[in-house]
PDB file of C-alpha atoms and ligand atoms in Angstrom:
ATOM      1  CA  MET A 407      86.763  15.566 -40.067  1.00 87.00           C
ATOM      2  CA  LYS A 408      90.432  16.450 -41.553  1.00 94.00           C
ATOM      3  CA  ASN A 409      90.117  17.911 -45.114  1.00 96.00           C
ATOM      4  CA  LYS A 410      92.589  16.020 -47.599  1.00 96.00           C
ATOM      5  CA  LYS A 411      92.101  18.583 -50.024  1.00 96.00           C
ATOM      6  CA  ILE A 412      94.268  20.853 -47.724  1.00 98.00           C
ATOM      7  CA  ILE A 413      98.012  21.654 -47.749  1.00 98.00           C
ATOM      8  CA  THR A 414      98.883  24.163 -45.209  1.00 98.00           C
ATOM      9  CA  ILE A 415     102.450  25.263 -45.421  1.00 98.00           C
ATOM     10  CA  ASP A 416     103.396  27.917 -42.377  1.00 98.00           C
ATOM     11  CA  GLY A 417     106.997  29.296 -41.741  1.00 97.00           C
ATOM     12  CA  PRO A 418     109.340  32.119 -40.792  1.00 96.00           C
ATOM     13  CA  SER A 419     109.851  34.867 -44.141  1.00 91.00           C
ATOM     14  CA  ALA A 420     112.631  33.300 -47.467  1.00 90.00           C
ATOM     15  CA  SER A 421     111.805  29.836 -45.677  1.00 95.00           C
ATOM     16  CA  GLY A 422     111.288  28.816 -49.191  1.00 94.00           C
ATOM     17  CA  LYS A 423     107.411  28.288 -48.536  1.00 96.00           C
ATOM     18  CA  GLY A 424     106.560  30.245 -51.877  1.00 93.00           C
ATOM     19  CA  LEU A 425     108.573  27.549 -53.985  1.00 94.00           C
ATOM     20  CA  LEU A 426     107.558  24.550 -52.291  1.00 97.00           C
ATOM     21  CA  ALA A 427     103.671  25.730 -52.721  1.00 96.00           C
ATOM     22  CA  LYS A 428     103.856  26.608 -56.301  1.00 94.00           C
ATOM     23  CA  GLU A 429     105.182  23.171 -56.963  1.00 95.00           C
ATOM     24  CA  LEU A 430     102.981  21.413 -54.910  1.00 96.00           C
ATOM     25  CA  ALA A 431      99.746  22.688 -57.056  1.00 94.00           C
ATOM     26  CA  LYS A 432     101.316  22.499 -60.157  1.00 93.00           C
ATOM     27  CA  GLN A 433     101.618  18.502 -59.354  1.00 94.00           C
ATOM     28  CA  LEU A 434      98.866  18.072 -57.470  1.00 95.00           C
ATOM     29  CA  ASN A 435      97.079  20.513 -59.451  1.00 93.00           C
ATOM     30  CA  PHE A 436      95.721  22.435 -56.579  1.00 94.00           C
ATOM     31  CA  ILE A 437      94.848  25.981 -56.171  1.00 93.00           C
ATOM     32  CA  LEU A 438      97.431  27.681 -54.637  1.00 94.00           C
ATOM     33  CA  LEU A 439      96.681  30.495 -52.032  1.00 95.00           C
ATOM     34  CA  ASP A 440     100.041  32.430 -50.962  1.00 96.00           C
ATOM     35  CA  SER A 441      98.526  34.557 -48.090  1.00 97.00           C
ATOM     36  CA  GLY A 442     101.624  36.825 -47.712  1.00 96.00           C
ATOM     37  CA  LEU A 443     100.916  38.365 -51.264  1.00 97.00           C
ATOM     38  CA  LEU A 444      97.111  39.308 -49.697  1.00 97.00           C
ATOM     39  CA  TYR A 445      98.668  41.266 -46.740  1.00 98.00           C
ATOM     40  CA  ARG A 446     101.040  42.909 -49.340  1.00 98.00           C
ATOM     41  CA  ALA A 447      98.326  44.035 -51.414  1.00 98.00           C
ATOM     42  CA  TYR A 448      95.887  45.010 -48.422  1.00 98.00           C
ATOM     43  CA  SER A 449      99.050  46.878 -47.338  1.00 97.00           C
ATOM     44  CA  TYR A 450      99.186  48.570 -50.882  1.00 97.00           C
ATOM     45  CA  CYS A 451      95.574  49.397 -50.160  1.00 98.00           C
ATOM     46  CA  PHE A 452      95.640  50.738 -46.805  1.00 97.00           C
ATOM     47  CA  GLU A 453      98.574  52.959 -48.194  1.00 96.00           C
ATOM     48  CA  LYS A 454      96.014  54.908 -50.423  1.00 95.00           C
ATOM     49  CA  ALA A 455      93.100  54.898 -47.927  1.00 96.00           C
ATOM     50  CA  HIS A 456      94.340  55.194 -44.261  1.00 79.00           C
ATOM     51  CA  ASN A 457      91.687  53.652 -42.544  1.00 95.00           C
ATOM     52  CA  HIS A 458      90.181  49.792 -42.123  1.00 97.00           C
ATOM     53  CA  SER A 459      86.843  49.932 -44.049  1.00 97.00           C
ATOM     54  CA  GLU A 460      88.754  51.986 -47.136  1.00 97.00           C
ATOM     55  CA  ALA A 461      91.141  49.701 -47.522  1.00 97.00           C
ATOM     56  CA  MET A 462      88.992  46.644 -47.820  1.00 97.00           C
ATOM     57  CA  GLU A 463      86.335  48.863 -50.185  1.00 97.00           C
ATOM     58  CA  LEU A 464      90.175  49.103 -52.692  1.00 97.00           C
ATOM     59  CA  PHE A 465      90.719  45.940 -51.660  1.00 97.00           C
ATOM     60  CA  SER A 466      87.892  44.075 -52.720  1.00 97.00           C
ATOM     61  CA  GLN A 467      88.276  46.272 -55.965  1.00 97.00           C
ATOM     62  CA  LEU A 468      91.513  44.598 -56.953  1.00 97.00           C
ATOM     63  CA  LYS A 469      91.695  40.656 -59.030  1.00 95.00           C
ATOM     64  CA  ILE A 470      92.960  37.946 -57.276  1.00 93.00           C
ATOM     65  CA  ASP A 471      94.285  35.508 -59.441  1.00 87.00           C
ATOM     66  CA  GLY A 472      95.296  31.753 -58.165  1.00 74.00           C
ATOM     67  CA  VAL A 473      94.189  29.737 -60.835  1.00 63.00           C
ATOM     68  CA  THR A 474      96.931  30.066 -62.865  1.00 59.00           C
ATOM     69  CA  GLY A 475      99.492  28.609 -60.289  1.00 71.00           C
ATOM     70  CA  ALA A 476     101.147  31.227 -59.367  1.00 83.00           C
ATOM     71  CA  MET A 477      98.826  33.881 -57.614  1.00 90.00           C
ATOM     72  CA  ALA A 478      98.737  37.524 -59.384  1.00 93.00           C
ATOM     73  CA  VAL A 479      97.030  40.723 -58.405  1.00 96.00           C
ATOM     74  CA  TYR A 480      95.767  42.722 -60.431  1.00 97.00           C
ATOM     75  CA  GLU A 481      94.858  46.456 -59.855  1.00 97.00           C
ATOM     76  CA  LYS A 482      91.948  47.245 -63.252  1.00 94.00           C
ATOM     77  CA  GLU A 483      94.029  46.010 -65.739  1.00 92.00           C
ATOM     78  CA  ASN A 484      97.679  46.101 -64.147  1.00 97.00           C
ATOM     79  CA  ASN A 485      99.896  43.219 -63.319  1.00 96.00           C
ATOM     80  CA  ILE A 486     100.721  44.656 -59.545  1.00 98.00           C
ATOM     81  CA  THR A 487     102.817  41.417 -57.988  1.00 96.00           C
ATOM     82  CA  GLN A 488     106.019  42.435 -58.539  1.00 93.00           C
ATOM     83  CA  LEU A 489     105.315  45.911 -57.076  1.00 95.00           C
ATOM     84  CA  LEU A 490     104.175  44.160 -53.954  1.00 97.00           C
ATOM     85  CA  ARG A 491     106.922  42.006 -53.239  1.00 92.00           C
ATOM     86  CA  HIS A 492     108.987  45.059 -53.188  1.00 91.00           C
ATOM     87  CA  GLU A 493     110.452  45.412 -49.456  1.00 85.00           C
ATOM     88  CA  ASN A 494     108.872  48.759 -48.330  1.00 91.00           C
ATOM     89  CA  ILE A 495     105.447  46.432 -49.002  1.00 95.00           C
ATOM     90  CA  ALA A 496     106.641  44.218 -47.068  1.00 91.00           C
ATOM     91  CA  LYS A 497     107.701  45.784 -43.941  1.00 90.00           C
ATOM     92  CA  ALA A 498     104.494  47.792 -43.865  1.00 94.00           C
ATOM     93  CA  ALA A 499     102.553  44.598 -44.539  1.00 96.00           C
ATOM     94  CA  SER A 500     104.586  42.777 -41.163  1.00 93.00           C
ATOM     95  CA  LYS A 501     103.331  45.756 -39.329  1.00 94.00           C
ATOM     96  CA  LEU A 502      99.787  45.831 -40.485  1.00 96.00           C
ATOM     97  CA  SER A 503      99.194  42.116 -39.798  1.00 96.00           C
ATOM     98  CA  SER A 504      99.550  42.084 -36.728  1.00 95.00           C
ATOM     99  CA  LEU A 505      96.063  44.403 -36.195  1.00 97.00           C
ATOM    100  CA  LYS A 506      93.048  42.356 -35.761  1.00 96.00           C
ATOM    101  CA  GLU A 507      91.115  44.103 -38.735  1.00 97.00           C
ATOM    102  CA  THR A 508      93.187  43.624 -41.329  1.00 97.00           C
ATOM    103  CA  ARG A 509      93.539  40.026 -40.345  1.00 97.00           C
ATOM    104  CA  ASN A 510      89.703  39.885 -40.174  1.00 96.00           C
ATOM    105  CA  ASN A 511      89.278  41.539 -43.045  1.00 97.00           C
ATOM    106  CA  LEU A 512      91.266  39.327 -44.903  1.00 97.00           C
ATOM    107  CA  ILE A 513      90.233  35.531 -42.864  1.00 97.00           C
ATOM    108  CA  SER A 514      86.987  34.820 -45.131  1.00 95.00           C
ATOM    109  CA  PHE A 515      88.767  35.812 -48.788  1.00 94.00           C
ATOM    110  CA  GLN A 516      91.201  33.269 -47.781  1.00 96.00           C
ATOM    111  CA  ARG A 517      88.819  30.606 -46.798  1.00 97.00           C
ATOM    112  CA  SER A 518      86.534  31.485 -50.132  1.00 94.00           C
ATOM    113  CA  LEU A 519      89.742  29.660 -51.692  1.00 92.00           C
ATOM    114  CA  ALA A 520      88.903  26.234 -50.050  1.00 92.00           C
ATOM    115  CA  SER A 521      87.156  23.649 -52.668  1.00 89.00           C
ATOM    116  CA  SER A 522      86.973  20.339 -53.958  1.00 91.00           C
ATOM    117  CA  HIS A 523      89.533  21.670 -56.617  1.00 91.00           C
ATOM    118  CA  GLY A 524      92.859  21.363 -53.586  1.00 95.00           C
ATOM    119  CA  LEU A 525      94.473  24.102 -52.222  1.00 96.00           C
ATOM    120  CA  ILE A 526      98.098  25.004 -50.972  1.00 96.00           C
ATOM    121  CA  ALA A 527      97.518  27.615 -48.884  1.00 97.00           C
ATOM    122  CA  ASP A 528     101.638  29.535 -47.834  1.00 97.00           C
ATOM    123  CA  GLY A 529     101.426  31.558 -44.992  1.00 97.00           C
ATOM    124  CA  ARG A 530     102.140  32.034 -41.042  1.00 97.00           C
ATOM    125  CA  ASP A 531      98.769  30.826 -39.837  1.00 98.00           C
ATOM    126  CA  MET A 532      97.267  28.770 -42.220  1.00 98.00           C
ATOM    127  CA  GLY A 533      97.450  25.053 -40.330  1.00 98.00           C
ATOM    128  CA  THR A 534      96.411  27.184 -36.656  1.00 98.00           C
ATOM    129  CA  VAL A 535      94.008  29.614 -37.621  1.00 98.00           C
ATOM    130  CA  VAL A 536      92.477  30.158 -41.562  1.00 98.00           C
ATOM    131  CA  PHE A 537      92.650  26.032 -41.925  1.00 98.00           C
ATOM    132  CA  PRO A 538      93.017  23.899 -38.792  1.00 98.00           C
ATOM    133  CA  ASP A 539      90.743  20.865 -40.287  1.00 97.00           C
ATOM    134  CA  ALA A 540      93.678  21.320 -42.987  1.00 98.00           C
ATOM    135  CA  ALA A 541      95.128  17.046 -43.198  1.00 97.00           C
ATOM    136  CA  THR A 542      98.269  18.452 -44.045  1.00 98.00           C
ATOM    137  CA  LYS A 543     100.203  20.751 -42.236  1.00 98.00           C
ATOM    138  CA  ILE A 544     103.903  21.497 -42.954  1.00 98.00           C
ATOM    139  CA  PHE A 545     106.220  24.432 -40.691  1.00 98.00           C
ATOM    140  CA  LEU A 546     108.776  25.109 -42.708  1.00 98.00           C
ATOM    141  CA  ILE A 547     112.227  26.692 -41.289  1.00 97.00           C
ATOM    142  CA  ALA A 548     115.551  27.143 -42.341  1.00 96.00           C
ATOM    143  CA  ASP A 549     118.425  29.632 -41.073  1.00 95.00           C
ATOM    144  CA  VAL A 550     118.572  33.390 -41.158  1.00 93.00           C
ATOM    145  CA  GLU A 551     121.413  33.260 -42.990  1.00 93.00           C
ATOM    146  CA  VAL A 552     120.115  30.791 -45.853  1.00 94.00           C
ATOM    147  CA  ARG A 553     116.745  32.743 -45.795  1.00 95.00           C
ATOM    148  CA  ALA A 554     118.676  36.054 -46.581  1.00 93.00           C
ATOM    149  CA  GLN A 555     120.713  34.730 -48.737  1.00 92.00           C
ATOM    150  CA  ARG A 556     117.623  33.352 -50.337  1.00 90.00           C
ATOM    151  CA  ARG A 557     115.928  36.713 -50.273  1.00 87.00           C
ATOM    152  CA  PHE A 558     118.934  38.338 -51.616  1.00 89.00           C
ATOM    153  CA  LEU A 559     118.873  36.493 -55.118  1.00 87.00           C
ATOM    154  CA  GLU A 560     115.061  36.848 -55.333  1.00 82.00           C
ATOM    155  CA  LEU A 561     115.297  40.782 -54.676  1.00 81.00           C
ATOM    156  CA  GLN A 562     117.928  41.047 -57.089  1.00 81.00           C
ATOM    157  CA  ASN A 563     116.593  39.147 -59.891  1.00 78.00           C
ATOM    158  CA  ASN A 564     113.495  41.416 -59.321  1.00 72.00           C
ATOM    159  CA  ASP A 565     115.797  44.224 -59.773  1.00 70.00           C
ATOM    160  CA  GLN A 566     116.029  45.198 -56.311  1.00 72.00           C
ATOM    161  CA  GLY A 567     119.229  46.513 -54.714  1.00 75.00           C
ATOM    162  CA  VAL A 568     119.669  45.420 -51.138  1.00 79.00           C
ATOM    163  CA  ASN A 569     122.853  44.926 -48.696  1.00 86.00           C
ATOM    164  CA  MET A 570     123.204  41.525 -46.931  1.00 90.00           C
ATOM    165  CA  ARG A 571     123.426  43.550 -43.261  1.00 91.00           C
ATOM    166  CA  ASP A 572     120.323  45.039 -43.497  1.00 89.00           C
ATOM    167  CA  LEU A 573     118.258  42.227 -44.850  1.00 89.00           C
ATOM    168  CA  ILE A 574     119.287  39.653 -42.676  1.00 92.00           C
ATOM    169  CA  GLU A 575     118.279  42.612 -39.673  1.00 92.00           C
ATOM    170  CA  ASP A 576     114.722  43.423 -41.220  1.00 89.00           C
ATOM    171  CA  ILE A 577     114.450  39.166 -42.052  1.00 91.00           C
ATOM    172  CA  ARG A 578     115.039  38.976 -37.633  1.00 93.00           C
ATOM    173  CA  LEU A 579     113.250  42.036 -37.266  1.00 93.00           C
ATOM    174  CA  ARG A 580     109.597  40.583 -38.950  1.00 90.00           C
ATOM    175  CA  ASP A 581     110.532  37.428 -37.510  1.00 92.00           C
ATOM    176  CA  GLU A 582     110.156  38.253 -34.001  1.00 94.00           C
ATOM    177  CA  ALA A 583     107.306  40.564 -34.944  1.00 95.00           C
ATOM    178  CA  ASP A 584     105.485  37.563 -36.363  1.00 94.00           C
ATOM    179  CA  ARG A 585     105.884  35.708 -33.796  1.00 96.00           C
ATOM    180  CA  ALA A 586     105.630  37.297 -30.994  1.00 96.00           C
ATOM    181  CA  ARG A 587     102.011  39.101 -31.914  1.00 96.00           C
ATOM    182  CA  GLU A 588      99.040  38.636 -30.147  1.00 95.00           C
ATOM    183  CA  ILE A 589      96.960  37.483 -33.060  1.00 95.00           C
ATOM    184  CA  SER A 590      97.893  34.453 -35.315  1.00 96.00           C
ATOM    185  CA  PRO A 591     101.518  34.433 -34.353  1.00 97.00           C
ATOM    186  CA  LEU A 592     103.898  32.437 -35.968  1.00 97.00           C
ATOM    187  CA  VAL A 593     103.933  28.979 -33.867  1.00 97.00           C
ATOM    188  CA  PRO A 594     103.366  25.715 -35.573  1.00 98.00           C
ATOM    189  CA  ALA A 595     100.644  23.938 -35.253  1.00 98.00           C
ATOM    190  CA  LEU A 596     100.541  20.810 -32.652  1.00 97.00           C
ATOM    191  CA  ASP A 597      99.827  18.543 -35.950  1.00 97.00           C
ATOM    192  CA  SER A 598     102.214  19.898 -37.950  1.00 98.00           C
ATOM    193  CA  ILE A 599     105.334  18.363 -39.446  1.00 98.00           C
ATOM    194  CA  GLU A 600     108.290  20.360 -39.005  1.00 98.00           C
ATOM    195  CA  VAL A 601     111.196  20.268 -42.757  1.00 98.00           C
ATOM    196  CA  ASN A 602     114.485  21.747 -42.197  1.00 98.00           C
ATOM    197  CA  SER A 603     114.696  23.568 -45.773  1.00 96.00           C
ATOM    198  CA  SER A 604     118.266  24.803 -44.849  1.00 96.00           C
ATOM    199  CA  LEU A 605     120.811  21.946 -46.584  1.00 95.00           C
ATOM    200  CA  LEU A 606     118.061  20.652 -48.706  1.00 96.00           C
ATOM    201  CA  THR A 607     117.697  21.710 -52.358  1.00 95.00           C
ATOM    202  CA  PRO A 608     113.960  22.722 -53.460  1.00 96.00           C
ATOM    203  CA  HIS A 609     113.334  19.227 -55.525  1.00 97.00           C
ATOM    204  CA  GLU A 610     114.311  17.453 -52.416  1.00 98.00           C
ATOM    205  CA  VAL A 611     111.977  19.621 -49.724  1.00 98.00           C
ATOM    206  CA  LEU A 612     109.101  19.129 -52.869  1.00 98.00           C
ATOM    207  CA  ASN A 613     109.612  15.224 -52.690  1.00 98.00           C
ATOM    208  CA  LYS A 614     109.730  14.983 -48.581  1.00 98.00           C
ATOM    209  CA  VAL A 615     106.822  17.312 -48.777  1.00 98.00           C
ATOM    210  CA  LEU A 616     104.564  14.893 -50.839  1.00 98.00           C
ATOM    211  CA  GLU A 617     105.900  11.637 -49.352  1.00 98.00           C
ATOM    212  CA  ILE A 618     104.402  13.807 -45.926  1.00 98.00           C
ATOM    213  CA  TYR A 619     101.401  14.407 -47.708  1.00 98.00           C
ATOM    214  CA  LYS A 620     100.811  10.522 -49.093  1.00 97.00           C
ATOM    215  CA  GLU A 621     101.294   9.396 -45.566  1.00 96.00           C
ATOM    216  CA  ARG A 622      98.752  11.963 -44.518  1.00 95.00           C
ATOM    217  CA  ILE A 623      95.779  11.116 -46.509  1.00 94.00           C
ATOM    218  CA  LYS A 624      96.137   7.268 -45.999  1.00 92.00           C
ATOM    219  CA  GLU A 625      96.059   7.380 -42.290  1.00 82.00           C
ATOM    220  CA  ILE A 626      92.747   9.101 -42.536  1.00 78.00           C
TER     221      ILE A 626
HETATM  222  O1  C5P B 902     105.102  35.777 -46.958  1.00 54.08           O
HETATM  223  P1  C5P B 902     105.509  37.849 -46.861  1.00 54.08           P
HETATM  224  O2  C5P B 902     106.318  37.973 -47.243  1.00 54.08           O
HETATM  225  O3  C5P B 902     104.734  37.506 -48.180  1.00 54.08           O
HETATM  226  O4  C5P B 902     104.309  38.119 -46.558  1.00 54.08           O
HETATM  227  C1  C5P B 902     104.554  39.806 -45.845  1.00 54.08           C
HETATM  228  C2  C5P B 902     103.725  39.674 -44.500  1.00 54.08           C
HETATM  229  O5  C5P B 902     102.818  39.202 -44.245  1.00 54.08           O
HETATM  230  C3  C5P B 902     104.922  39.204 -43.312  1.00 54.08           C
HETATM  231  O6  C5P B 902     105.911  39.629 -42.815  1.00 54.08           O
HETATM  232  C4  C5P B 902     103.571  38.850 -42.577  1.00 54.08           C
HETATM  233  O7  C5P B 902     104.353  39.620 -41.094  1.00 54.08           O
HETATM  234  C5  C5P B 902     102.348  39.162 -43.016  1.00 54.08           C
HETATM  235  N1  C5P B 902     102.086  37.162 -43.175  1.00 54.08           N
HETATM  236  C6  C5P B 902     101.070  37.274 -42.248  1.00 54.08           C
HETATM  237  N2  C5P B 902     100.284  36.202 -42.132  1.00 54.08           N
HETATM  238  C7  C5P B 902     100.341  35.759 -43.279  1.00 54.08           C
HETATM  239  C8  C5P B 902     100.655  36.203 -44.002  1.00 54.08           C
HETATM  240  C9  C5P B 902     102.109  37.010 -44.608  1.00 54.08           C
HETATM  241  O8  C5P B 902     100.807  37.576 -40.948  1.00 54.08           O
HETATM  242  N3  C5P B 902      99.224  34.307 -43.322  1.00 54.08           N
END
């Protein structure tokens, strides 16, 4: 039985998943799961801990707020969400995310967010592994140059100086690692619909996905 209340959005880095997920959550009043942020938060904990059980202990002490429409992570009273958006954390998360221990540690928390309220799940393996029963599965792609340009602007807004050529290379390497890993690789679910956002505005992507969602829930 397919779950009408879950929309999964998977795809490579900077394909526009985050913005799409946020807008969908707002429009449909669903909860938002930014699974990449969880992998980043786990990596942040792992750096302090050096082994998985200690990392998990630290991770469970973080406060993760997803109900506000944009997921936020707090360490004690400090909002560390922006800190987790740094490229060095992304690199560490990319490495750690290929390990079975990391993925096992995060899966139940991700699944616990599914409820009658509805969930938009953004990541790499949302439709294939975490929520295989989701009724609507989107695989969002875009050309690597377009994605690098988007990430460039995002990082500049976050006061991080980056070089465009390095950024394209980093994105390529991270995508390759996500696609090639043995556990939960970045692949489209068989029942997903591919959307290419290279030539679309965020608004057009949102409308397209809302149409797909309406069709999908009608079919069930
Ligand atoms: O999406 P974001 O760039 O924040 O994700 C950071 C890293 O976490 C990715 O490079 C990817 O390796 C990993 N990740 C993952 N599975 C997910 C979400 C993110 O492996 N569902």
